[in-house]
Short mmCIF file of C-alpha atoms and ligand atoms in Angstrom, two decimals:
data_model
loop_
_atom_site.label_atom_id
_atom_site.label_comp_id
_atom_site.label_asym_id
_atom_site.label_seq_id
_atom_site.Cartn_x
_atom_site.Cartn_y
_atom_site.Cartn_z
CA UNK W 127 0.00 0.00 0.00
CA UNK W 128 0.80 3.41 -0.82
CA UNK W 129 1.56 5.90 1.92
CA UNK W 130 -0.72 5.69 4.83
CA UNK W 131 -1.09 8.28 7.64
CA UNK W 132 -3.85 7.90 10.18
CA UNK W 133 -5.06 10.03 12.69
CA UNK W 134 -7.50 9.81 15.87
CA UNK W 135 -9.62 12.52 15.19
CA UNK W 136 -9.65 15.09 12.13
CA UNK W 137 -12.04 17.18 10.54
CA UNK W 138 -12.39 15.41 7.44
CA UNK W 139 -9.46 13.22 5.42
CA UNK W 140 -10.65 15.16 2.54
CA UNK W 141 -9.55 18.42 4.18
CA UNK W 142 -6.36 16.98 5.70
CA UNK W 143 -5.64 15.40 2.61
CA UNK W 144 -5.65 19.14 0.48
CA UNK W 145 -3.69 20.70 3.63
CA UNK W 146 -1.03 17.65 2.85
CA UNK W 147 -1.60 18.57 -0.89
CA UNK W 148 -0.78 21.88 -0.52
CA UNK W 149 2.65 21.31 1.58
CA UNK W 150 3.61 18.96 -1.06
CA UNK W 151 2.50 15.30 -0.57
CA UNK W 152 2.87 12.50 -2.91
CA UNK W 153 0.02 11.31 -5.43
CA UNK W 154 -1.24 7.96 -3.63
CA UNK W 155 -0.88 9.51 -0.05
CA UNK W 156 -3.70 8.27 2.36
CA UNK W 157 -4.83 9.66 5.05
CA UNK W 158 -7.35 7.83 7.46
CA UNK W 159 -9.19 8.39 10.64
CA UNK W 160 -11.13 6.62 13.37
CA UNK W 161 -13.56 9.99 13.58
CA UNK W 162 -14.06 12.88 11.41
CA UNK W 163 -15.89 15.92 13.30
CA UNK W 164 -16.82 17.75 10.21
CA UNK W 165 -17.15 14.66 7.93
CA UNK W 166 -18.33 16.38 4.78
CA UNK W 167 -20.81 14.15 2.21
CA UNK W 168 -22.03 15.20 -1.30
CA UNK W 169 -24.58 18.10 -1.96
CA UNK W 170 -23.04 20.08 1.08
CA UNK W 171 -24.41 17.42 3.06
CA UNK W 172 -22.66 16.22 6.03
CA UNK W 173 -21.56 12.41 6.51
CA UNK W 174 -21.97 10.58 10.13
CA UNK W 175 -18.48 9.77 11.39
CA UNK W 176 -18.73 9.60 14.91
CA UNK W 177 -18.14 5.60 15.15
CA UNK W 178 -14.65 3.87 14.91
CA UNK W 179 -16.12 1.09 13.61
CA UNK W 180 -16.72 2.86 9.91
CA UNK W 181 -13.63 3.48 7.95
CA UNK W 182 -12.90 7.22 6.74
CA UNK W 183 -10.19 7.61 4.74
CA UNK W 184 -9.10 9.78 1.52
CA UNK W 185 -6.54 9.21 -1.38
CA UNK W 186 -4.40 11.98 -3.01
CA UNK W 187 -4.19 11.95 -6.54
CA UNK W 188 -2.01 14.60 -8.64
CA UNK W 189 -3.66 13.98 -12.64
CA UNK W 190 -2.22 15.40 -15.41
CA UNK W 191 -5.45 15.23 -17.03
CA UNK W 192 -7.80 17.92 -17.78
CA UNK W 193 -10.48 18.92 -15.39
CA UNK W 194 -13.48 17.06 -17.39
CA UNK W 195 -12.23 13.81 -17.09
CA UNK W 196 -11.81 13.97 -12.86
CA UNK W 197 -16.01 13.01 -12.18
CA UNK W 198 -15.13 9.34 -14.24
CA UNK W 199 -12.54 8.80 -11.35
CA UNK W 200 -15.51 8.80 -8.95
CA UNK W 201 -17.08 5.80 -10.70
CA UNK W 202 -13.26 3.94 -11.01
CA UNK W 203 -13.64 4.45 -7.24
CA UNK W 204 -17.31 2.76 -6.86
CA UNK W 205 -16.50 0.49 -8.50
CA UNK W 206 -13.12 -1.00 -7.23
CA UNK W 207 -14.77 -0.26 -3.82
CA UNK W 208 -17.61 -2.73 -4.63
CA UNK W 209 -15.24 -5.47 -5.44
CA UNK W 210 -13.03 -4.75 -2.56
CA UNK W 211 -15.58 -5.03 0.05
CA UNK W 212 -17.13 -8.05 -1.93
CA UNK W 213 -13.65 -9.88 -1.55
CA UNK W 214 -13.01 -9.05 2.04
CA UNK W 215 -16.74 -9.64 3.28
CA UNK W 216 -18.37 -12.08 0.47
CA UNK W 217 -21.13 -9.43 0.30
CA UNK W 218 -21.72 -8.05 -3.50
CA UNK W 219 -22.91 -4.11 -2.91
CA UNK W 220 -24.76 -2.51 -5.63
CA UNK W 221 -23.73 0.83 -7.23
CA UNK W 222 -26.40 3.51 -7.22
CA UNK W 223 -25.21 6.12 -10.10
CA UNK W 224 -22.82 7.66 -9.84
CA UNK W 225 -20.96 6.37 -6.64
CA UNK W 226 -23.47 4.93 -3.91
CA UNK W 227 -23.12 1.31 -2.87
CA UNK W 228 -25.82 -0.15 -1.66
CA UNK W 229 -26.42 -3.30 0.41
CA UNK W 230 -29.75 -4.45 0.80
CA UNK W 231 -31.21 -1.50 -0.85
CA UNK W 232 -29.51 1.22 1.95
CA UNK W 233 -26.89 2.97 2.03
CA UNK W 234 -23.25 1.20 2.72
CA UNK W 235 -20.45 3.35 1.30
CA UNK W 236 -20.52 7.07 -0.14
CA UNK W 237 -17.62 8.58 -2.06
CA UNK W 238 -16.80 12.18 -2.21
CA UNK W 239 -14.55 13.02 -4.88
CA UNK W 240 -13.51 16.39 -4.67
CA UNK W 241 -11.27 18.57 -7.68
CA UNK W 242 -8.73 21.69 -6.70
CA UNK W 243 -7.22 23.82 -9.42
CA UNK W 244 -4.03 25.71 -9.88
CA UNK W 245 -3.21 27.98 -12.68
CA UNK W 246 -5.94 26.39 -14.72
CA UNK W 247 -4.54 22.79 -14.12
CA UNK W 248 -5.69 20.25 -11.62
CA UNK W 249 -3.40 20.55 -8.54
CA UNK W 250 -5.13 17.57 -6.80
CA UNK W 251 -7.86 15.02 -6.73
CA UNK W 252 -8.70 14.01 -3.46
CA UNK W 253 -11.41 10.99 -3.37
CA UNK W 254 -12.92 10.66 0.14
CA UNK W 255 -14.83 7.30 0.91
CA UNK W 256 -16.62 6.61 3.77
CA UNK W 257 -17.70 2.77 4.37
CA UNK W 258 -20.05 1.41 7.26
CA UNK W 259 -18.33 -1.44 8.58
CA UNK W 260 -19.05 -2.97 11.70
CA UNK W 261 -21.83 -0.20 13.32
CA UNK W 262 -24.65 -2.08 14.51
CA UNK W 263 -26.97 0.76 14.33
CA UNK W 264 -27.39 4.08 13.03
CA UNK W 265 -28.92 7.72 14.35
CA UNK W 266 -32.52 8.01 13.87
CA UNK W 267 -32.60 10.42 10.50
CA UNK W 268 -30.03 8.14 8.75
CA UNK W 269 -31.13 4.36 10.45
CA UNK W 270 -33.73 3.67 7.70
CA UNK W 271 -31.33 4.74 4.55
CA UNK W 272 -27.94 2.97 5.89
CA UNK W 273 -26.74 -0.51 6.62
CA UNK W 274 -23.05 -1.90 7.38
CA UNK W 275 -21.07 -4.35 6.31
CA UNK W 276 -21.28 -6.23 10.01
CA UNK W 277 -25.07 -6.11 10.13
CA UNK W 278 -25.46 -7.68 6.14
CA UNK W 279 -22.75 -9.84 7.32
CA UNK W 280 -24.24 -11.05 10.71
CA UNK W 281 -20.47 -10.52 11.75
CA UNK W 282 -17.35 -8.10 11.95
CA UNK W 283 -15.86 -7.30 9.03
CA UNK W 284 -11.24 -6.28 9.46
CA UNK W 285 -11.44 -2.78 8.65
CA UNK W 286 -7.13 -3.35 7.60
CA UNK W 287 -7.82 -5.70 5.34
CA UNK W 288 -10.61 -3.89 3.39
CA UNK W 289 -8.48 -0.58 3.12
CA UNK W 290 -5.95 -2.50 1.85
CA UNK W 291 -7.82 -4.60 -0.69
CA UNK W 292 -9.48 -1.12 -1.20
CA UNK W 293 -6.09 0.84 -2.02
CA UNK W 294 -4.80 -1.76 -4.28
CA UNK W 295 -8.12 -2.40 -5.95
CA UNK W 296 -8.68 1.00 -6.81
CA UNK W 297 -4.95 2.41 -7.70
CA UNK W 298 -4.80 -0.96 -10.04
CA UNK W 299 -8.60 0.52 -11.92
CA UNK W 300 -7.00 4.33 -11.45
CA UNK W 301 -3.57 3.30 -13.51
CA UNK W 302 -5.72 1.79 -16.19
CA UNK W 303 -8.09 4.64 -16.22
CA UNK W 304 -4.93 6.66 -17.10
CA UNK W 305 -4.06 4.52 -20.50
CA UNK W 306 -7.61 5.29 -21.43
CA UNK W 307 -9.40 8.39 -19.91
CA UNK W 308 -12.40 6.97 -20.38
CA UNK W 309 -14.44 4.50 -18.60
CA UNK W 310 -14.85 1.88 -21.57
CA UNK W 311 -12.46 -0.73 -19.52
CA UNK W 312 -14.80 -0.93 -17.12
CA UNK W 313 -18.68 -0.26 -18.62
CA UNK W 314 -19.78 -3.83 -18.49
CA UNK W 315 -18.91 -4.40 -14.91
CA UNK W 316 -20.29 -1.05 -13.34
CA UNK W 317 -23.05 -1.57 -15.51
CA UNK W 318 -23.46 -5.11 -14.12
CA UNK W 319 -23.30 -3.83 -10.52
CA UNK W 320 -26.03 -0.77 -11.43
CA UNK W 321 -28.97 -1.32 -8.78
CA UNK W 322 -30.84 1.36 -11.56
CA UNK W 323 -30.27 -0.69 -14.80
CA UNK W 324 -33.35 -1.21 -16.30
CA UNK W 325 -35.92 1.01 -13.20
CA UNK W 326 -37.36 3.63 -13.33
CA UNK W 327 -35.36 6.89 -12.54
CA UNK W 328 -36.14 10.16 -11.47
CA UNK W 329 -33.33 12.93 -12.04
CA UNK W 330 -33.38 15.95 -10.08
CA UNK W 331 -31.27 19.28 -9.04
CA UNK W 332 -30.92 19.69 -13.08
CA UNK W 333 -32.68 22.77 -14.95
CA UNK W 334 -35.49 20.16 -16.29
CA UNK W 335 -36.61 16.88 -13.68
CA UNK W 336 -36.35 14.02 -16.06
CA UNK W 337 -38.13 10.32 -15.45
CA UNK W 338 -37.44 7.42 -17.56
CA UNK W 339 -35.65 4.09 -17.72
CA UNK W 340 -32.08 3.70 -16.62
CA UNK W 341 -29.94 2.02 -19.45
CA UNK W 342 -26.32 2.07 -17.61
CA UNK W 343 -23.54 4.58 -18.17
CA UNK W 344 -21.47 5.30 -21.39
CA UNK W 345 -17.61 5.59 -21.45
CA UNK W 346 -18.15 8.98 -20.28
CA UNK W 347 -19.31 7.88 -17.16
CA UNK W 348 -22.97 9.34 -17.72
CA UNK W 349 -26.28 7.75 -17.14
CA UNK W 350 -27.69 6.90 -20.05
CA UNK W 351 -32.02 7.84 -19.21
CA UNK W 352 -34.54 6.28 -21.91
CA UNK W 353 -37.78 8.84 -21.99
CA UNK W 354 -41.04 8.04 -22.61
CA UNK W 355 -40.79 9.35 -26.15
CA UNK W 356 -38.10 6.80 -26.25
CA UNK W 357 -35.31 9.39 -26.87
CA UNK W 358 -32.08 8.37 -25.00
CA UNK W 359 -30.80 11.37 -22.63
CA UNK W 360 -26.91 11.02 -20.98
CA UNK W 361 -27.11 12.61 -17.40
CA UNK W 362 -23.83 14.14 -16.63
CA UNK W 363 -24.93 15.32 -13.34
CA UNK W 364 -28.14 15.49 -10.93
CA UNK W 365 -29.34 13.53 -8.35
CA UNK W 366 -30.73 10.44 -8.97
CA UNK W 367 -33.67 8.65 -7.02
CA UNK W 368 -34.23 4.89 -7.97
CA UNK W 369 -37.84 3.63 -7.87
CA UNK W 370 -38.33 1.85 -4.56
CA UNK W 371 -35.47 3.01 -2.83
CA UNK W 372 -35.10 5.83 -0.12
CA UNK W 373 -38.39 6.25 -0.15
CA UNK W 374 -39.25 7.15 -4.13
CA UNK W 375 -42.31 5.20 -4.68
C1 BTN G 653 -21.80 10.96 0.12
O1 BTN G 653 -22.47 11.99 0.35
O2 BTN G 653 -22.34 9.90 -0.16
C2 BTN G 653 -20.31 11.03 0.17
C3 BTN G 653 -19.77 10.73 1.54
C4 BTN G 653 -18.26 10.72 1.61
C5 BTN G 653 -17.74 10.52 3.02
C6 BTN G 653 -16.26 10.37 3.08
S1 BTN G 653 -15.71 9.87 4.68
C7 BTN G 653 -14.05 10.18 4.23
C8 BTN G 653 -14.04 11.44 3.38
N1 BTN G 653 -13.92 12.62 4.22
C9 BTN G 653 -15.03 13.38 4.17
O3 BTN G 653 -15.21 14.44 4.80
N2 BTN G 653 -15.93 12.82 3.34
C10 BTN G 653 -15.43 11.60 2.73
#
C-alpha cells in the first residue's frame, strides 16, 4: 500500500488530505481516521463519522489530465470499492449512479470526490470514501437509509484488510483509467453492478426533472435515461432517485 497516515480525530481526510496537498504530498498519499468531526458528504451534506467502527479515509491523486475527465474517477472508485468489500466480506454491494453502494437496498459506502485547481490545471484530486463497517446501528434520521457491512454480514468485518484490498483495488482501476481516460475498460462491470439498470429513474437538481428508464452509463461515465418518447438522454450530473429506494415510490 501506498503511503498511509492515520489520525484519531480530524475534521475530514478530505480536508487533511488538500492541507497535505498543498505542503507537497505525494500522489497515492492516504490519510485515514477513526472519527471525522466535520465529515463532509455530497450536496453540502454532512456524513456521520462519529463511530470507529466505519472506515474514513481519503486518497491523493495529482492527474495530469484535464479537469473534465476527474467526475469518471468517482465511478473507477465505486466500482473498485464494490469489489473490494465483496472480496473481504463475500457481500456483493450494488452501485447507485454515480458512486453509492448499496447493500440491501440502503446505504453502505458514499464517495466524495472532490477537484482543486491551480493555474488552470488540476493541482489535486482528493477521493474521500466513507464505508459502514461494523456499526450495529445508526442515528434516527439516517437508520432507515444505511446498513453496514457487520449487520449484512451477521459478523465483523477487518477494517485493515478492506483498506488494503481497497487501495490496491482502486490504484490498479486508477492506472488503467490513465491509458484510457475513459471508462470503456470498465462499462460492463459497473453496468453489471447498477442497482438502476433497467428502473425507473427520477433525475433531479438539473434545470429540467427528467423520469425514464435507466440504461447504464457510457464511457463517459454518464447515465444513459430512456424517456417516454423513447429518446435516450446522458445525465452528466443530478441527483438520482431509484424507484423503490429511499423512499421514491
Ligand atoms: C456521500 O455523500 O455519499 C459522500 C460521503 C463521503 C464521506 C467520506 S468519509 C471520508 C471522506 N472525508 C469526508 O469528509 N468525506 C469523505
Amino acid at each position: 500500500m501506498n503511503k498511509l497516515i492515520r489520525l484519531p480525530e480530524v475534521d475530514s481526510t478530505n480536508e487533511e488530505a488538500r492541507r497535505l496537498a498543498l505542503r507537497g504530498a505525494e500522489e497515492g498519499t492516504i490519510v485515514m481516521a477513526d472519527r471525522q468531526t466535520a465529515g463532509r458528504g455530497r450536496r453540502g451534506r454532512s456524513w456521520y463519522s462519529d463511530s470507529a467502527d466505519s472506515l474514513y479515509f481519503s486518497i491523493l491523486l495529482r492527474p495530469g489530465f484535464i479537469p473534465d475527465r476527474a467526475s469518471m474517477v468517482t465511478l473507477v472508485a465505486a466500482l473498485a470499492t464494490g469489489q473490494a468489500i465483496e472480496r473481504i466480506s463475500g457481500l456483493k454491494p450494488a452501485i447507485k449512479w454515480p458512486n453509492d453502494l448499496l447493500l440491501s437496498e440502503k446505504k453502505v459506502c458514499g464517495i466524495l470526490t472532490e477537484l482543486h485547481m491551480e493555474e488552470g490545471r488540476i493541482a489535486s484530486l482528493i477521493v474521500g470514501i466513507g464505508i459502514n463497517v461494523n456499526q450495529k446501528n445508526f442515528p434516527g434520521d439516517i437508520a432507515s437509509m444505511a446498513t453496514s457491512l457487520q449487520i449484512e454480514k451477521g459478523k465483523p468485518v477487518d477494517k485493515e484488510r478492506l483498506l488494503s484490498a481497497l487501495c490496491d483495488s482502486f490504484l490498479e482501476k486508477y492506472h488503467e483509467f490513465l491509458l484510457h481516460e475513459d471508462l470503456s475498460f470498465l462499462q460492463t462491470e459497473y453496468n453489471t453492478a447498477l442497482i438502476s439498470r433497467g428502473r425507473q429513474v427520477k433525475v433531479s437538481g438539473t434545470a429540467q426533472e427528467l423520469v425514464g428508464e435507466a440504461l447504464g452509463i457510457n464511457t463517459a461515465g454518464e447515465l444513459l435515461v430512456k424517456k417516454e418518447d423513447g429518446s435516450i438522454e446522458p445525465v452528466y450530473a443530478g441527483e438520482v432517485s431509484v424507484r423503490g429506494i429511499y423512499g421514491y415510490v
